[in-house]
């Protein structure tokens, strides 16, 4: 109170001396000019803090990304459709730009993804003379694709999501009944890991999956992983996507999930985290945005503090940088504006940012 009165008196005095001909004090510093402490530095030595990026945002938000994150993953630029759109025609330009950006800022690089039932070009399934491709042809193409891409980034990408979203708990063998399974058979998973390991023996190799906290899905994923381990397939870890909500899953469920895979001797990474203000496929807000954003901050803080109990977790990666470009708004109604990330649409830190920052060990 005394300092405020002193400030008022000082302002009056300055005004008199200057004949009130101009502003008595300097204008306040704009919020955007106030330095924001770095998440990457706060969590240094504890976790890699990552973000999914593309060619556009490393140009428009490069300073923010380099300051706040210690790891990046290409949102789409390393997927098969992007890197080999036509058979034998490889394009790494977009991914290379991301790798150069990361290397220039001493950031780790995740590779995402070598095999997926989506973003796979049609030529993979086309055989000779208009016939469907057979098992041997598809495996030969997969081998060449993985050898070429992993080889291109050998020693630069430290971890690969070798296979993405392969689990279907409704199937007898727990694997998605997609073209990979239909044409090659269930051992396509084994072969993909072996091809990747041969191309870069030092790279860490992961299965990346969503909804790993759901009991049936989790049991199936454990079953598949144990089969890989029993067959001597080189697998190092599980990527848990964690596209979650302010309403679910419970932190205890995430804790249990990480523990279950750590018991298998595997590394855990949270690879695509964002936290919606909505329930899945439900356009209703169940509270005010202010209250939901406060809940989001508390939940992010609780999750990150829980992770301190998991030395098996080596990285947490947000699926995007700011709320302006989240994938959750791509097909959403105009009034269904989601805000799932740590920075708002203007690139300013939200309550969620501060919760994650404060959860780091000091």
PDB file of N, CA and C in Angstrom, residues 127-189:
ATOM      1  N   UNK A 127      -0.721 -55.242 -57.356  1.00  0.00           N
ATOM      2  CA  UNK A 127       0.224 -56.200 -57.908  1.00  0.00           C
ATOM      3  C   UNK A 127       0.429 -56.019 -59.397  1.00  0.00           C
ATOM      4  N   UNK A 128       0.933 -57.040 -60.021  1.00  0.00           N
ATOM      5  CA  UNK A 128       1.193 -56.985 -61.453  1.00  0.00           C
ATOM      6  C   UNK A 128      -0.091 -57.288 -62.229  1.00  0.00           C
ATOM      7  N   UNK A 129      -0.192 -56.703 -63.418  1.00  0.00           N
ATOM      8  CA  UNK A 129      -1.297 -56.991 -64.331  1.00  0.00           C
ATOM      9  C   UNK A 129      -2.669 -56.785 -63.690  1.00  0.00           C
ATOM     10  N   UNK A 130      -2.764 -55.771 -62.836  1.00  0.00           N
ATOM     11  CA  UNK A 130      -4.043 -55.433 -62.228  1.00  0.00           C
ATOM     12  C   UNK A 130      -4.480 -56.329 -61.091  1.00  0.00           C
ATOM     13  N   UNK A 131      -3.633 -57.280 -60.734  1.00  0.00           N
ATOM     14  CA  UNK A 131      -3.970 -58.181 -59.637  1.00  0.00           C
ATOM     15  C   UNK A 131      -3.546 -57.565 -58.291  1.00  0.00           C
ATOM     16  N   UNK A 132      -4.199 -57.965 -57.192  1.00  0.00           N
ATOM     17  CA  UNK A 132      -3.761 -57.485 -55.872  1.00  0.00           C
ATOM     18  C   UNK A 132      -2.348 -57.980 -55.565  1.00  0.00           C
ATOM     19  N   UNK A 133      -1.606 -57.174 -54.847  1.00  0.00           N
ATOM     20  CA  UNK A 133      -0.258 -57.573 -54.438  1.00  0.00           C
ATOM     21  C   UNK A 133      -0.340 -58.739 -53.464  1.00  0.00           C
ATOM     22  N   UNK A 134       0.600 -59.672 -53.590  1.00  0.00           N
ATOM     23  CA  UNK A 134       0.627 -60.804 -52.666  1.00  0.00           C
ATOM     24  C   UNK A 134       1.551 -60.522 -51.491  1.00  0.00           C
ATOM     25  N   UNK A 135       1.596 -61.443 -50.571  1.00  0.00           N
ATOM     26  CA  UNK A 135       2.371 -61.288 -49.339  1.00  0.00           C
ATOM     27  C   UNK A 135       3.830 -60.940 -49.618  1.00  0.00           C
ATOM     28  N   UNK A 136       4.464 -61.680 -50.480  1.00  0.00           N
ATOM     29  CA  UNK A 136       5.891 -61.481 -50.726  1.00  0.00           C
ATOM     30  C   UNK A 136       6.184 -60.106 -51.307  1.00  0.00           C
ATOM     31  N   UNK A 137       5.331 -59.654 -52.223  1.00  0.00           N
ATOM     32  CA  UNK A 137       5.534 -58.338 -52.817  1.00  0.00           C
ATOM     33  C   UNK A 137       5.334 -57.239 -51.784  1.00  0.00           C
ATOM     34  N   UNK A 138       4.301 -57.346 -50.964  1.00  0.00           N
ATOM     35  CA  UNK A 138       4.046 -56.321 -49.946  1.00  0.00           C
ATOM     36  C   UNK A 138       5.195 -56.272 -48.932  1.00  0.00           C
ATOM     37  N   UNK A 139       5.675 -57.429 -48.502  1.00  0.00           N
ATOM     38  CA  UNK A 139       6.792 -57.442 -47.554  1.00  0.00           C
ATOM     39  C   UNK A 139       8.054 -56.856 -48.178  1.00  0.00           C
ATOM     40  N   UNK A 140       8.307 -57.147 -49.444  1.00  0.00           N
ATOM     41  CA  UNK A 140       9.484 -56.586 -50.111  1.00  0.00           C
ATOM     42  C   UNK A 140       9.382 -55.068 -50.194  1.00  0.00           C
ATOM     43  N   UNK A 141       8.187 -54.569 -50.487  1.00  0.00           N
ATOM     44  CA  UNK A 141       7.989 -53.120 -50.533  1.00  0.00           C
ATOM     45  C   UNK A 141       8.141 -52.487 -49.148  1.00  0.00           C
ATOM     46  N   UNK A 142       7.567 -53.140 -48.140  1.00  0.00           N
ATOM     47  CA  UNK A 142       7.685 -52.627 -46.775  1.00  0.00           C
ATOM     48  C   UNK A 142       9.154 -52.583 -46.351  1.00  0.00           C
ATOM     49  N   UNK A 143       9.882 -53.630 -46.661  1.00  0.00           N
ATOM     50  CA  UNK A 143      11.304 -53.694 -46.305  1.00  0.00           C
ATOM     51  C   UNK A 143      12.076 -52.559 -46.963  1.00  0.00           C
ATOM     52  N   UNK A 144      11.839 -52.345 -48.238  1.00  0.00           N
ATOM     53  CA  UNK A 144      12.551 -51.274 -48.928  1.00  0.00           C
ATOM     54  C   UNK A 144      12.173 -49.905 -48.353  1.00  0.00           C
ATOM     55  N   UNK A 145      10.881 -49.720 -48.079  1.00  0.00           N
ATOM     56  CA  UNK A 145      10.434 -48.431 -47.531  1.00  0.00           C
ATOM     57  C   UNK A 145      11.097 -48.149 -46.184  1.00  0.00           C
ATOM     58  N   UNK A 146      11.066 -49.126 -45.289  1.00  0.00           N
ATOM     59  CA  UNK A 146      11.639 -48.925 -43.956  1.00  0.00           C
ATOM     60  C   UNK A 146      13.150 -48.768 -44.039  1.00  0.00           C
ATOM     61  N   UNK A 147      13.811 -49.597 -44.829  1.00  0.00           N
ATOM     62  CA  UNK A 147      15.268 -49.482 -44.970  1.00  0.00           C
ATOM     63  C   UNK A 147      15.661 -48.098 -45.497  1.00  0.00           C
ATOM     64  N   UNK A 148      14.889 -47.599 -46.457  1.00  0.00           N
ATOM     65  CA  UNK A 148      15.219 -46.304 -47.053  1.00  0.00           C
ATOM     66  C   UNK A 148      14.984 -45.160 -46.078  1.00  0.00           C
ATOM     67  N   UNK A 149      13.811 -45.159 -45.424  1.00  0.00           N
ATOM     68  CA  UNK A 149      13.491 -44.037 -44.528  1.00  0.00           C
ATOM     69  C   UNK A 149      14.334 -44.066 -43.260  1.00  0.00           C
ATOM     70  N   UNK A 150      14.397 -45.202 -42.609  1.00  0.00           N
ATOM     71  CA  UNK A 150      15.196 -45.289 -41.376  1.00  0.00           C
ATOM     72  C   UNK A 150      16.666 -45.074 -41.703  1.00  0.00           C
ATOM     73  N   UNK A 151      17.114 -45.607 -42.837  1.00  0.00           N
ATOM     74  CA  UNK A 151      18.498 -45.389 -43.244  1.00  0.00           C
ATOM     75  C   UNK A 151      18.797 -43.927 -43.517  1.00  0.00           C
ATOM     76  N   UNK A 152      17.838 -43.224 -44.115  1.00  0.00           N
ATOM     77  CA  UNK A 152      18.010 -41.801 -44.405  1.00  0.00           C
ATOM     78  C   UNK A 152      18.237 -40.997 -43.126  1.00  0.00           C
ATOM     79  N   UNK A 153      17.583 -41.410 -42.046  1.00  0.00           N
ATOM     80  CA  UNK A 153      17.681 -40.666 -40.781  1.00  0.00           C
ATOM     81  C   UNK A 153      18.510 -41.398 -39.719  1.00  0.00           C
ATOM     82  N   UNK A 154      19.290 -42.362 -40.156  1.00  0.00           N
ATOM     83  CA  UNK A 154      20.113 -43.122 -39.218  1.00  0.00           C
ATOM     84  C   UNK A 154      21.013 -42.176 -38.414  1.00  0.00           C
ATOM     85  N   UNK A 155      21.003 -42.352 -37.087  1.00  0.00           N
ATOM     86  CA  UNK A 155      21.818 -41.513 -36.228  1.00  0.00           C
ATOM     87  C   UNK A 155      21.222 -40.147 -35.951  1.00  0.00           C
ATOM     88  N   UNK A 156      20.066 -39.848 -36.538  1.00  0.00           N
ATOM     89  CA  UNK A 156      19.412 -38.551 -36.322  1.00  0.00           C
ATOM     90  C   UNK A 156      18.095 -38.717 -35.566  1.00  0.00           C
ATOM     91  N   UNK A 157      17.287 -39.666 -35.988  1.00  0.00           N
ATOM     92  CA  UNK A 157      16.042 -39.988 -35.282  1.00  0.00           C
ATOM     93  C   UNK A 157      16.371 -41.027 -34.214  1.00  0.00           C
ATOM     94  N   UNK A 158      16.091 -40.690 -32.952  1.00  0.00           N
ATOM     95  CA  UNK A 158      16.515 -41.580 -31.872  1.00  0.00           C
ATOM     96  C   UNK A 158      15.477 -42.647 -31.535  1.00  0.00           C
ATOM     97  N   UNK A 159      14.218 -42.428 -31.927  1.00  0.00           N
ATOM     98  CA  UNK A 159      13.164 -43.403 -31.644  1.00  0.00           C
ATOM     99  C   UNK A 159      12.157 -43.379 -32.782  1.00  0.00           C
ATOM    100  N   UNK A 160      11.688 -44.564 -33.175  1.00  0.00           N
ATOM    101  CA  UNK A 160      10.690 -44.677 -34.236  1.00  0.00           C
ATOM    102  C   UNK A 160       9.410 -45.323 -33.697  1.00  0.00           C
ATOM    103  N   UNK A 161       8.271 -44.736 -34.061  1.00  0.00           N
ATOM    104  CA  UNK A 161       7.004 -45.457 -33.960  1.00  0.00           C
ATOM    105  C   UNK A 161       6.963 -46.382 -35.169  1.00  0.00           C
ATOM    106  N   UNK A 162       7.367 -47.617 -34.965  1.00  0.00           N
ATOM    107  CA  UNK A 162       7.467 -48.546 -36.086  1.00  0.00           C
ATOM    108  C   UNK A 162       6.088 -48.864 -36.630  1.00  0.00           C
ATOM    109  N   UNK A 163       5.166 -49.212 -35.745  1.00  0.00           N
ATOM    110  CA  UNK A 163       3.789 -49.495 -36.142  1.00  0.00           C
ATOM    111  C   UNK A 163       2.856 -48.628 -35.309  1.00  0.00           C
ATOM    112  N   UNK A 164       1.769 -48.234 -35.924  1.00  0.00           N
ATOM    113  CA  UNK A 164       0.857 -47.273 -35.308  1.00  0.00           C
ATOM    114  C   UNK A 164      -0.572 -47.804 -35.348  1.00  0.00           C
ATOM    115  N   UNK A 165      -1.207 -47.885 -34.183  1.00  0.00           N
ATOM    116  CA  UNK A 165      -2.634 -48.230 -34.065  1.00  0.00           C
ATOM    117  C   UNK A 165      -2.950 -49.593 -34.684  1.00  0.00           C
ATOM    118  N   UNK A 166      -2.227 -50.598 -34.261  1.00  0.00           N
ATOM    119  CA  UNK A 166      -2.430 -51.944 -34.813  1.00  0.00           C
ATOM    120  C   UNK A 166      -3.373 -52.802 -33.979  1.00  0.00           C
ATOM    121  N   UNK A 167      -3.730 -52.350 -32.779  1.00  0.00           N
ATOM    122  CA  UNK A 167      -4.492 -53.189 -31.844  1.00  0.00           C
ATOM    123  C   UNK A 167      -5.995 -53.034 -32.058  1.00  0.00           C
ATOM    124  N   UNK A 168      -6.677 -54.176 -32.103  1.00  0.00           N
ATOM    125  CA  UNK A 168      -8.152 -54.205 -32.097  1.00  0.00           C
ATOM    126  C   UNK A 168      -8.567 -55.299 -31.114  1.00  0.00           C
ATOM    127  N   UNK A 169      -9.062 -54.884 -29.984  1.00  0.00           N
ATOM    128  CA  UNK A 169      -9.412 -55.825 -28.915  1.00  0.00           C
ATOM    129  C   UNK A 169     -10.589 -56.726 -29.279  1.00  0.00           C
ATOM    130  N   UNK A 170     -11.277 -56.410 -30.369  1.00  0.00           N
ATOM    131  CA  UNK A 170     -12.414 -57.239 -30.795  1.00  0.00           C
ATOM    132  C   UNK A 170     -11.981 -58.433 -31.642  1.00  0.00           C
ATOM    133  N   UNK A 171     -10.733 -58.452 -32.062  1.00  0.00           N
ATOM    134  CA  UNK A 171     -10.225 -59.533 -32.907  1.00  0.00           C
ATOM    135  C   UNK A 171      -9.587 -60.632 -32.050  1.00  0.00           C
ATOM    136  N   UNK A 172      -9.677 -61.847 -32.519  1.00  0.00           N
ATOM    137  CA  UNK A 172      -9.178 -62.993 -31.743  1.00  0.00           C
ATOM    138  C   UNK A 172      -7.691 -62.888 -31.459  1.00  0.00           C
ATOM    139  N   UNK A 173      -6.921 -62.362 -32.419  1.00  0.00           N
ATOM    140  CA  UNK A 173      -5.472 -62.251 -32.199  1.00  0.00           C
ATOM    141  C   UNK A 173      -5.062 -60.850 -31.764  1.00  0.00           C
ATOM    142  N   UNK A 174      -6.056 -60.003 -31.482  1.00  0.00           N
ATOM    143  CA  UNK A 174      -5.845 -58.645 -30.969  1.00  0.00           C
ATOM    144  C   UNK A 174      -5.277 -57.670 -32.008  1.00  0.00           C
ATOM    145  N   UNK A 175      -5.164 -58.082 -33.267  1.00  0.00           N
ATOM    146  CA  UNK A 175      -4.623 -57.212 -34.297  1.00  0.00           C
ATOM    147  C   UNK A 175      -5.734 -56.713 -35.216  1.00  0.00           C
ATOM    148  N   UNK A 176      -5.594 -55.475 -35.653  1.00  0.00           N
ATOM    149  CA  UNK A 176      -6.565 -54.860 -36.550  1.00  0.00           C
ATOM    150  C   UNK A 176      -6.672 -55.681 -37.847  1.00  0.00           C
ATOM    151  N   UNK A 177      -7.887 -55.921 -38.281  1.00  0.00           N
ATOM    152  CA  UNK A 177      -8.105 -56.696 -39.497  1.00  0.00           C
ATOM    153  C   UNK A 177      -8.042 -55.763 -40.716  1.00  0.00           C
ATOM    154  N   UNK A 178      -6.849 -55.235 -40.960  1.00  0.00           N
ATOM    155  CA  UNK A 178      -6.657 -54.313 -42.067  1.00  0.00           C
ATOM    156  C   UNK A 178      -5.924 -55.016 -43.204  1.00  0.00           C
ATOM    157  N   UNK A 179      -5.503 -54.281 -44.204  1.00  0.00           N
ATOM    158  CA  UNK A 179      -4.842 -54.899 -45.353  1.00  0.00           C
ATOM    159  C   UNK A 179      -3.504 -55.525 -44.976  1.00  0.00           C
ATOM    160  N   UNK A 180      -2.789 -54.924 -44.031  1.00  0.00           N
ATOM    161  CA  UNK A 180      -1.527 -55.519 -43.594  1.00  0.00           C
ATOM    162  C   UNK A 180      -1.772 -56.942 -43.091  1.00  0.00           C
ATOM    163  N   UNK A 181      -2.791 -57.076 -42.265  1.00  0.00           N
ATOM    164  CA  UNK A 181      -3.112 -58.377 -41.684  1.00  0.00           C
ATOM    165  C   UNK A 181      -3.677 -59.322 -42.744  1.00  0.00           C
ATOM    166  N   UNK A 182      -4.529 -58.803 -43.600  1.00  0.00           N
ATOM    167  CA  UNK A 182      -5.194 -59.636 -44.605  1.00  0.00           C
ATOM    168  C   UNK A 182      -4.218 -60.157 -45.658  1.00  0.00           C
ATOM    169  N   UNK A 183      -3.277 -59.327 -46.081  1.00  0.00           N
ATOM    170  CA  UNK A 183      -2.373 -59.700 -47.166  1.00  0.00           C
ATOM    171  C   UNK A 183      -1.135 -60.422 -46.653  1.00  0.00           C
ATOM    172  N   UNK A 184      -0.543 -59.917 -45.570  1.00  0.00           N
ATOM    173  CA  UNK A 184       0.715 -60.483 -45.067  1.00  0.00           C
ATOM    174  C   UNK A 184       0.473 -61.528 -43.991  1.00  0.00           C
ATOM    175  N   UNK A 185      -0.489 -61.252 -43.107  1.00  0.00           N
ATOM    176  CA  UNK A 185      -0.670 -62.089 -41.925  1.00  0.00           C
ATOM    177  C   UNK A 185      -0.139 -61.376 -40.707  1.00  0.00           C
ATOM    178  N   UNK A 186      -0.360 -61.920 -39.516  1.00  0.00           N
ATOM    179  CA  UNK A 186       0.000 -61.212 -38.285  1.00  0.00           C
ATOM    180  C   UNK A 186       1.491 -60.938 -38.124  1.00  0.00           C
ATOM    181  N   UNK A 187       2.343 -61.663 -38.837  1.00  0.00           N
ATOM    182  CA  UNK A 187       3.778 -61.463 -38.657  1.00  0.00           C
ATOM    183  C   UNK A 187       4.303 -60.213 -39.355  1.00  0.00           C
ATOM    184  N   UNK A 188       3.419 -59.432 -39.990  1.00  0.00           N
ATOM    185  CA  UNK A 188       3.885 -58.163 -40.558  1.00  0.00           C
ATOM    186  C   UNK A 188       4.474 -57.273 -39.472  1.00  0.00           C
ATOM    187  N   UNK A 189       3.960 -57.388 -38.233  1.00  0.00           N
ATOM    188  CA  UNK A 189       4.469 -56.579 -37.129  1.00  0.00           C
ATOM    189  C   UNK A 189       5.915 -56.964 -36.824  1.00  0.00           C
TER     190      UNK A 189
END
